[in-house]
Amino acid sequence: MARLVRIGDVARELGVSVARLRQLADSGVIPSERSPGGHRVFDPGVVRSALAELSTVEFTTARWTFPQWERTLSISGLQEDVVWRELADEVLRDRLSPEAMSTANYTFTEMLNNAIDHSAAESVYVAAWVSRVEARFEVRDEGRGALPHIQEALNLEDVYDALGELTKGKTTTDPERHTGEGIFFTSKAVDIFTLESAGLRWTVDNVRDDQAVGASDIRRGTRVHWEMDPATPRPIAEVFGAYTDDDHQFTRTRTLVRLFGFGVRFVSRSEAKRLMRGLERFEEVIVDFTGIEEVGQGFVDEVLRVWPSQHPETTVRPTGMTGPVEFMVRRGLPARRQEGT
Ligand SMILES: Nc1ncnc2c1ncn2[C@@H]1O[C@H](COP(=O)(O)OP(=O)(O)OP(=O)(O)O)[C@@H](O)[C@H]1O
Ligand SMILES: [Mg+2]
């Protein structure tokens, strides 16, 4: 028999807010039953599949009309914390939990700071939508575009390459003044994050623990938008904690192999080199093979043997393998690692 649990438990298990679940259950999107005592109960597996069926499009682009707050601001002399205070006072205060307020504060000021410091645009558009069940934000500029900017500054082949680098974290075009943390942590701290630039859309869906790259009609500049639970009890420190060491240094990252190519096969050593490039800036790198159906010997050898032997200060941990990929990865691990030393 299916395991039926109460709304708070399924919310915790799936990392979705109770408010969001209640809304989806009320509208019939996710099925629920009543316990003998009259409480609503859920089968977590069924809820998970129902959430998976909701398309990213519904989550990210629908209902993006009529923001409660919007401004087009001249970038010259603009200070992100001043804009934040105005937004917080006018629309957010008393509508967000203290934890949601800190997350909104961090993410909004980081994304606005990016437009101010990196876009070379004259103005920036900022907007917020807040309801009982969701808070959404948008920061948009018509400047040089995050991906072309990274591609050019880091001398990369194309904008896909630039996106790959951006997803790793600690990617910055201005190392004197920046550390390359803003987009990485923002993308992890909210429910759904999208960054659009140069005709590409990168989506990080933390509700379903998935990421995707698709097409966007944004060709000029950069548009970032994100959605979060206004009632979240989750402190942003928890997000930082997953990627930082005891001294709060950003020492750990997770790369999703699937974002570094087209399709589900990763065979060559050169693909592996692209994946691993620059990752020695972390002490620990989790290489996530989720969604990959086939890997070649050259790819595995580069990721798990050659690169780690050239970068002994960094630990590489493979995860998310299934079937044939797991077989190849286990085979490719250096013998001493298999023995657990
Ligand atoms: N709006 C933008 N326009 C142009 N380039 C951008 C924009 N936003 C981000 N970028 C590029 O993406 C890089 C990564 O941004 P991110 O916020 O992650 O790091 P950072 O701003 O360099 O450092 P930090 O956020 O830690 O101060 C930036 O260095 C910049 O090259
Ligand atoms: Mg930044």
Tab-separated table of C-alpha atoms and ligand atoms in Angstrom:
chain	number	residue	atom	x	y	z
A	1	MET	CA	0.000	0.000	0.000
A	2	ALA	CA	1.182	3.498	-0.755
A	3	ARG	CA	2.654	5.460	2.109
A	4	LEU	CA	0.364	8.394	2.834
A	5	VAL	CA	1.765	11.356	4.721
A	6	ARG	CA	0.556	14.721	5.954
A	7	ILE	CA	1.114	17.922	3.997
A	8	GLY	CA	3.971	19.189	6.183
A	9	ASP	CA	5.866	15.925	5.801
A	10	VAL	CA	5.498	15.709	2.043
A	11	ALA	CA	6.508	19.374	1.729
A	12	ARG	CA	9.659	18.734	3.756
A	13	GLU	CA	10.431	15.562	1.843
A	14	LEU	CA	10.118	17.212	-1.572
A	15	GLY	CA	11.473	20.622	-0.648
A	16	VAL	CA	8.286	22.443	-1.654
A	17	SER	CA	6.440	24.913	0.536
A	18	VAL	CA	3.265	23.847	2.314
A	19	ALA	CA	1.509	26.851	0.768
A	20	ARG	CA	2.517	25.797	-2.734
A	21	LEU	CA	1.409	22.197	-2.143
A	22	ARG	CA	-1.924	23.319	-0.753
A	23	GLN	CA	-2.476	25.552	-3.770
A	24	LEU	CA	-1.609	22.744	-6.196
A	25	ALA	CA	-3.799	20.275	-4.323
A	26	ASP	CA	-6.723	22.733	-4.248
A	27	SER	CA	-6.492	23.260	-7.981
A	28	GLY	CA	-6.362	19.490	-8.552
A	29	VAL	CA	-2.842	19.517	-10.002
A	30	ILE	CA	-1.611	17.083	-7.382
A	31	PRO	CA	-3.818	14.320	-6.039
A	32	SER	CA	-4.552	13.971	-2.345
A	33	GLU	CA	-6.790	11.855	-0.134
A	34	ARG	CA	-8.445	12.317	3.225
A	35	SER	CA	-7.325	10.388	6.261
A	36	PRO	CA	-10.035	8.852	8.488
A	37	GLY	CA	-9.547	11.885	10.731
A	38	GLY	CA	-10.300	14.234	7.820
A	39	HIS	CA	-6.737	15.435	7.220
A	40	ARG	CA	-5.430	15.737	3.712
A	41	VAL	CA	-2.791	13.077	3.029
A	42	PHE	CA	-0.433	12.561	0.097
A	43	ASP	CA	1.557	9.812	-1.527
A	44	PRO	CA	5.007	11.443	-1.912
A	45	GLY	CA	5.804	9.390	-5.038
A	46	VAL	CA	2.606	10.507	-6.767
A	47	VAL	CA	3.200	14.127	-5.778
A	48	ARG	CA	6.747	13.942	-7.091
A	49	SER	CA	5.579	12.711	-10.509
A	50	ALA	CA	2.783	15.280	-10.661
A	51	LEU	CA	5.315	18.043	-9.974
A	52	ALA	CA	7.601	16.628	-12.628
A	53	GLU	CA	4.806	16.834	-15.164
A	54	LEU	CA	4.253	20.521	-14.606
A	55	SER	CA	6.256	22.011	-17.413
A	56	THR	CA	9.019	24.469	-16.665
A	57	VAL	CA	7.147	26.895	-18.900
A	58	GLU	CA	4.179	26.926	-16.549
A	59	PHE	CA	6.449	27.487	-13.607
A	60	THR	CA	8.550	30.229	-15.083
A	61	THR	CA	6.706	32.254	-17.685
A	62	ALA	CA	3.006	32.043	-16.931
A	63	ARG	CA	1.441	34.731	-14.772
A	64	TRP	CA	4.295	37.139	-15.334
A	65	THR	CA	2.000	40.054	-16.010
A	66	PHE	CA	1.438	43.180	-13.928
A	67	PRO	CA	4.169	43.212	-11.321
A	68	GLN	CA	3.258	44.818	-8.016
A	69	TRP	CA	6.415	46.822	-8.117
A	70	GLU	CA	8.619	47.806	-11.041
A	71	ARG	CA	11.208	50.431	-11.815
A	72	THR	CA	13.454	51.351	-14.678
A	73	LEU	CA	16.514	52.902	-13.091
A	74	SER	CA	19.494	54.710	-14.482
A	75	ILE	CA	22.635	52.701	-13.670
A	76	SER	CA	24.921	55.633	-13.147
A	77	GLY	CA	25.387	56.047	-9.376
A	78	LEU	CA	22.843	53.338	-8.623
A	79	GLN	CA	23.277	51.435	-5.327
A	80	GLU	CA	21.660	48.034	-5.041
A	81	ASP	CA	20.996	48.263	-1.307
A	82	VAL	CA	19.096	51.531	-1.707
A	83	VAL	CA	16.819	49.948	-4.319
A	84	TRP	CA	16.416	46.887	-2.103
A	85	ARG	CA	15.266	48.994	0.858
A	86	GLU	CA	12.636	50.642	-1.277
A	87	LEU	CA	11.381	47.312	-2.609
A	88	ALA	CA	11.387	45.783	0.863
A	89	ASP	CA	9.493	48.689	2.415
A	90	GLU	CA	6.952	49.050	-0.353
A	91	VAL	CA	5.959	45.475	-1.077
A	92	LEU	CA	7.812	42.789	0.831
A	93	ARG	CA	7.666	43.678	4.494
A	94	ASP	CA	5.163	41.530	6.454
A	95	ARG	CA	4.528	39.359	3.417
A	96	LEU	CA	7.722	37.305	3.580
A	97	SER	CA	8.987	35.135	6.410
A	98	PRO	CA	12.249	36.403	7.962
A	99	GLU	CA	14.117	33.624	6.132
A	100	ALA	CA	12.476	34.506	2.797
A	101	MET	CA	13.333	38.146	3.423
A	102	SER	CA	17.051	37.329	3.797
A	103	THR	CA	17.007	35.171	0.685
A	104	ALA	CA	15.210	37.884	-1.286
A	105	ASN	CA	17.650	40.472	0.022
A	106	TYR	CA	20.713	38.440	-1.004
A	107	THR	CA	19.418	37.386	-4.416
A	108	PHE	CA	17.951	40.737	-5.425
A	109	THR	CA	20.991	42.786	-4.458
A	110	GLU	CA	23.372	40.282	-6.110
A	111	MET	CA	21.465	40.283	-9.389
A	112	LEU	CA	21.057	44.057	-9.406
A	113	ASN	CA	24.740	44.462	-8.568
A	114	ASN	CA	25.592	42.352	-11.606
A	115	ALA	CA	23.643	44.671	-13.881
A	116	ILE	CA	25.351	47.689	-12.256
A	117	ASP	CA	28.901	46.309	-12.295
A	118	HIS	CA	29.023	44.125	-15.390
A	119	SER	CA	26.367	45.000	-17.957
A	120	ALA	CA	27.684	48.351	-19.257
A	121	ALA	CA	24.032	49.204	-19.880
A	122	GLU	CA	22.564	52.624	-19.174
A	123	SER	CA	19.535	51.436	-17.298
A	124	VAL	CA	18.153	48.398	-15.551
A	125	TYR	CA	14.585	47.151	-15.133
A	126	VAL	CA	13.613	45.553	-11.821
A	127	ALA	CA	10.268	44.058	-10.877
A	128	ALA	CA	8.618	42.013	-8.138
A	129	TRP	CA	5.422	39.998	-7.885
A	130	VAL	CA	4.287	38.796	-4.488
A	131	SER	CA	1.310	36.675	-3.564
A	132	ARG	CA	0.524	34.458	-0.609
A	133	VAL	CA	2.148	31.488	-2.304
A	134	GLU	CA	4.926	32.924	-4.382
A	135	ALA	CA	7.379	35.756	-4.714
A	136	ARG	CA	8.970	36.452	-8.068
A	137	PHE	CA	11.667	38.876	-9.091
A	138	GLU	CA	13.137	40.049	-12.354
A	139	VAL	CA	16.272	42.019	-13.137
A	140	ARG	CA	16.861	42.897	-16.729
A	141	ASP	CA	19.333	45.002	-18.640
A	142	GLU	CA	20.052	45.559	-22.291
A	143	GLY	CA	23.802	45.630	-21.930
A	144	ARG	CA	26.532	43.347	-23.238
A	145	GLY	CA	24.906	40.135	-21.985
A	146	ALA	CA	26.307	37.816	-19.326
A	147	LEU	CA	27.187	34.950	-21.667
A	148	PRO	CA	28.901	36.946	-24.456
A	149	HIS	CA	30.708	38.877	-21.723
A	150	ILE	CA	32.064	35.719	-20.087
A	151	GLN	CA	32.855	34.161	-23.464
A	152	GLU	CA	34.886	37.148	-24.524
A	153	ALA	CA	36.652	37.847	-21.239
A	154	LEU	CA	37.613	34.221	-20.614
A	155	ASN	CA	38.383	33.557	-24.256
A	156	LEU	CA	35.922	30.695	-24.667
A	157	GLU	CA	34.679	29.078	-27.830
A	158	ASP	CA	30.999	29.982	-27.680
A	159	VAL	CA	28.148	30.989	-25.379
A	160	TYR	CA	27.462	27.359	-24.426
A	161	ASP	CA	30.986	27.182	-23.131
A	162	ALA	CA	30.423	30.410	-21.233
A	163	LEU	CA	27.276	28.963	-19.671
A	164	GLY	CA	29.144	25.806	-18.691
A	165	GLU	CA	31.740	27.928	-16.890
A	166	LEU	CA	29.073	30.028	-15.201
A	167	THR	CA	27.330	26.945	-13.796
A	168	LYS	CA	30.541	25.851	-12.042
A	169	GLY	CA	30.646	28.867	-9.716
A	170	LYS	CA	33.641	31.135	-8.985
A	171	THR	CA	33.488	32.309	-12.587
A	172	THR	CA	34.147	36.008	-12.795
A	173	THR	CA	35.349	38.437	-15.430
A	174	ASP	CA	36.543	40.865	-12.742
A	175	PRO	CA	38.660	38.890	-10.247
A	176	GLU	CA	40.075	42.066	-8.694
A	177	ARG	CA	36.696	43.131	-7.348
A	178	HIS	CA	34.500	40.037	-7.545
A	179	THR	CA	34.562	36.379	-6.569
A	180	GLY	CA	32.029	34.817	-8.930
A	181	GLU	CA	29.558	33.758	-6.261
A	182	GLY	CA	26.432	35.799	-6.972
A	183	ILE	CA	24.815	33.751	-9.714
A	184	PHE	CA	25.890	30.388	-8.296
A	185	PHE	CA	24.358	30.984	-4.863
A	186	THR	CA	21.308	32.829	-6.161
A	187	SER	CA	20.536	29.938	-8.497
A	188	LYS	CA	20.715	27.515	-5.554
A	189	ALA	CA	18.872	29.622	-2.976
A	190	VAL	CA	15.523	30.024	-4.737
A	191	ASP	CA	12.886	27.584	-6.022
A	192	ILE	CA	13.345	28.322	-9.713
A	193	PHE	CA	16.002	30.507	-11.269
A	194	THR	CA	16.421	31.430	-14.915
A	195	LEU	CA	19.116	33.430	-16.631
A	196	GLU	CA	18.661	34.425	-20.256
A	197	SER	CA	21.301	35.852	-22.517
A	198	ALA	CA	22.404	35.487	-26.142
A	199	GLY	CA	19.356	33.421	-27.090
A	200	LEU	CA	19.889	30.850	-24.314
A	201	ARG	CA	17.892	30.199	-21.189
A	202	TRP	CA	19.475	28.402	-18.259
A	203	THR	CA	16.946	27.121	-15.746
A	204	VAL	CA	17.823	25.830	-12.294
A	205	ASP	CA	14.793	24.127	-10.799
A	206	ASN	CA	15.518	23.395	-7.152
A	207	VAL	CA	11.987	22.102	-6.547
A	208	ARG	CA	12.660	19.171	-8.833
A	209	ASP	CA	16.436	19.288	-8.412
A	210	ASP	CA	17.027	19.699	-12.120
A	211	GLN	CA	18.661	22.071	-14.558
A	212	ALA	CA	18.055	22.726	-18.229
A	213	VAL	CA	19.303	24.791	-21.129
A	214	GLY	CA	16.825	25.959	-23.753
A	215	ALA	CA	16.160	28.728	-26.241
A	216	SER	CA	15.232	32.258	-25.233
A	217	ASP	CA	14.089	35.288	-27.175
A	218	ILE	CA	16.455	37.444	-25.121
A	219	ARG	CA	19.331	38.238	-27.468
A	220	ARG	CA	20.542	41.534	-26.069
A	221	GLY	CA	21.552	42.031	-22.477
A	222	THR	CA	20.644	39.763	-19.620
A	223	ARG	CA	17.371	38.819	-17.987
A	224	VAL	CA	17.336	37.023	-14.676
A	225	HIS	CA	14.162	35.947	-12.990
A	226	TRP	CA	13.468	33.753	-10.057
A	227	GLU	CA	10.675	32.460	-7.948
A	228	MET	CA	10.689	31.653	-4.277
A	229	ASP	CA	8.390	30.614	-1.490
A	230	PRO	CA	7.477	33.710	0.533
A	231	ALA	CA	6.872	31.563	3.620
A	232	THR	CA	10.018	29.471	3.452
A	233	PRO	CA	11.487	28.497	6.819
A	234	ARG	CA	14.763	27.622	5.103
A	235	PRO	CA	17.588	29.988	6.064
A	236	ILE	CA	19.899	31.036	3.247
A	237	ALA	CA	22.829	29.989	5.444
A	238	GLU	CA	21.816	26.408	4.722
A	239	VAL	CA	22.390	26.985	1.013
A	240	PHE	CA	25.779	28.528	1.641
A	241	GLY	CA	26.608	25.733	4.070
A	242	ALA	CA	26.287	23.083	1.380
A	243	TYR	CA	29.092	24.669	-0.664
A	244	THR	CA	31.329	26.263	1.923
A	245	ASP	CA	33.824	24.975	4.483
A	246	ASP	CA	34.064	25.754	8.202
A	247	ASP	CA	35.631	29.133	7.405
A	248	HIS	CA	32.704	29.986	5.089
A	249	GLN	CA	34.925	29.735	2.037
A	250	PHE	CA	33.295	28.610	-1.207
A	251	THR	CA	35.247	25.376	-1.608
A	252	ARG	CA	32.745	22.885	-2.970
A	253	THR	CA	30.812	22.738	-6.216
A	254	ARG	CA	28.621	20.374	-8.136
A	255	THR	CA	28.720	20.158	-11.904
A	256	LEU	CA	25.966	18.564	-13.904
A	257	VAL	CA	27.609	16.718	-16.803
A	258	ARG	CA	24.452	17.021	-18.904
A	259	LEU	CA	24.881	20.798	-19.196
A	260	PHE	CA	28.194	20.453	-20.988
A	261	GLY	CA	27.046	19.056	-24.303
A	262	PHE	CA	24.145	18.070	-26.446
A	263	GLY	CA	22.402	14.804	-25.805
A	264	VAL	CA	23.019	12.008	-23.388
A	265	ARG	CA	26.364	10.586	-24.560
A	266	PHE	CA	29.678	11.841	-23.283
A	267	VAL	CA	32.489	10.014	-24.902
A	268	SER	CA	35.551	12.065	-25.618
A	269	ARG	CA	38.445	13.280	-23.567
A	270	SER	CA	37.977	16.801	-24.923
A	271	GLU	CA	34.426	16.946	-23.550
A	272	ALA	CA	35.841	15.882	-20.194
A	273	LYS	CA	38.494	18.590	-20.348
A	274	ARG	CA	35.817	21.198	-20.915
A	275	LEU	CA	33.847	19.865	-17.972
A	276	MET	CA	36.821	19.896	-15.612
A	277	ARG	CA	38.501	23.113	-16.756
A	278	GLY	CA	39.198	25.445	-13.856
A	279	LEU	CA	37.662	23.189	-11.238
A	280	GLU	CA	40.947	23.150	-9.321
A	281	ARG	CA	39.662	26.361	-7.737
A	282	PHE	CA	37.538	24.090	-5.516
A	283	GLU	CA	38.616	21.591	-2.881
A	284	GLU	CA	35.768	19.256	-3.666
A	285	VAL	CA	33.953	18.756	-6.946
A	286	ILE	CA	30.848	16.625	-7.208
A	287	VAL	CA	30.433	15.453	-10.793
A	288	ASP	CA	26.772	14.648	-11.297
A	289	PHE	CA	26.038	12.169	-14.107
A	290	THR	CA	22.229	12.371	-13.732
A	291	GLY	CA	20.517	11.973	-17.097
A	292	ILE	CA	23.624	10.644	-18.860
A	293	GLU	CA	23.077	7.340	-20.640
A	294	GLU	CA	26.493	6.633	-22.059
A	295	VAL	CA	30.042	7.619	-21.262
A	296	GLY	CA	33.194	6.645	-23.094
A	297	GLN	CA	36.361	5.312	-21.635
A	298	GLY	CA	38.315	8.441	-22.618
A	299	PHE	CA	35.791	10.697	-20.889
A	300	VAL	CA	35.804	8.687	-17.690
A	301	ASP	CA	39.567	8.297	-17.662
A	302	GLU	CA	40.044	12.053	-17.983
A	303	VAL	CA	37.481	12.976	-15.304
A	304	LEU	CA	38.396	10.350	-12.732
A	305	ARG	CA	42.060	9.524	-13.258
A	306	VAL	CA	44.020	12.027	-15.355
A	307	TRP	CA	42.501	15.261	-14.054
A	308	PRO	CA	42.580	14.220	-10.354
A	309	SER	CA	46.192	13.083	-10.676
A	310	GLN	CA	47.090	16.498	-12.132
A	311	HIS	CA	45.099	18.284	-9.410
A	312	PRO	CA	45.717	16.352	-6.198
A	313	GLU	CA	44.414	19.222	-4.042
A	314	THR	CA	40.887	18.691	-5.381
A	315	THR	CA	38.719	15.689	-4.586
A	316	VAL	CA	36.432	14.555	-7.412
A	317	ARG	CA	33.306	12.678	-6.396
A	318	PRO	CA	31.127	11.109	-9.085
A	319	THR	CA	27.406	10.813	-8.372
A	320	GLY	CA	24.072	10.188	-10.109
A	321	MET	CA	25.234	7.247	-12.258
A	322	THR	CA	22.937	4.494	-13.390
A	323	GLY	CA	23.422	1.267	-15.368
A	324	PRO	CA	26.172	1.379	-17.989
A	325	VAL	CA	27.447	4.740	-16.781
A	326	GLU	CA	27.933	3.393	-13.294
A	327	PHE	CA	29.799	0.413	-14.715
A	328	MET	CA	32.174	2.630	-16.716
A	329	VAL	CA	32.695	5.033	-13.841
A	330	ARG	CA	33.441	2.271	-11.306
A	331	ARG	CA	35.863	0.745	-13.779
A	332	GLY	CA	37.513	4.111	-14.376
A	333	LEU	CA	38.102	4.912	-10.730
A	334	PRO	CA	41.738	4.506	-9.713
A	335	ALA	CA	42.179	1.284	-7.775
A	336	ARG	CA	43.120	2.982	-4.489
A	337	ARG	CA	39.887	5.034	-4.521
A	338	GLN	CA	37.830	1.899	-5.000
A	339	GLU	CA	39.420	0.469	-1.913
A	340	GLY	CA	38.210	3.533	-0.080
A	341	THR	CA	41.568	5.017	0.881
B	1	LIG	N1	24.031	41.622	-16.198
B	1	LIG	C1	25.220	41.188	-16.619
B	1	LIG	N2	25.796	41.728	-17.726
B	1	LIG	C2	27.002	41.286	-18.155
B	1	LIG	N3	27.721	40.329	-17.534
B	1	LIG	C3	27.191	39.770	-16.444
B	1	LIG	C4	25.919	40.149	-15.929
B	1	LIG	N4	25.655	39.384	-14.842
B	1	LIG	C5	26.694	38.567	-14.703
B	1	LIG	N5	27.622	38.786	-15.648
B	1	LIG	C6	28.886	38.053	-15.823
B	1	LIG	O1	28.805	36.841	-15.085
B	1	LIG	C7	29.919	36.748	-14.175
B	1	LIG	C8	29.473	35.968	-12.959
B	1	LIG	O2	28.518	36.703	-12.198
B	1	LIG	P1	28.438	36.417	-10.635
B	1	LIG	O3	27.441	37.339	-10.049
B	1	LIG	O4	28.237	34.974	-10.422
B	1	LIG	O5	29.902	36.766	-10.138
B	1	LIG	P2	30.616	38.188	-9.982
B	1	LIG	O6	29.625	39.289	-10.070
B	1	LIG	O7	31.767	38.230	-10.921
B	1	LIG	O8	31.178	38.080	-8.505
B	1	LIG	P3	30.318	38.288	-7.149
B	1	LIG	O9	28.895	38.118	-7.505
B	1	LIG	O10	30.829	37.244	-6.220
B	1	LIG	O11	30.616	39.696	-6.729
B	1	LIG	C9	30.345	38.177	-13.935
B	1	LIG	O12	31.713	38.256	-13.571
B	1	LIG	C10	30.074	38.827	-15.290
B	1	LIG	O13	31.125	38.594	-16.178
B	2	MG	MG	27.832	39.194	-9.022
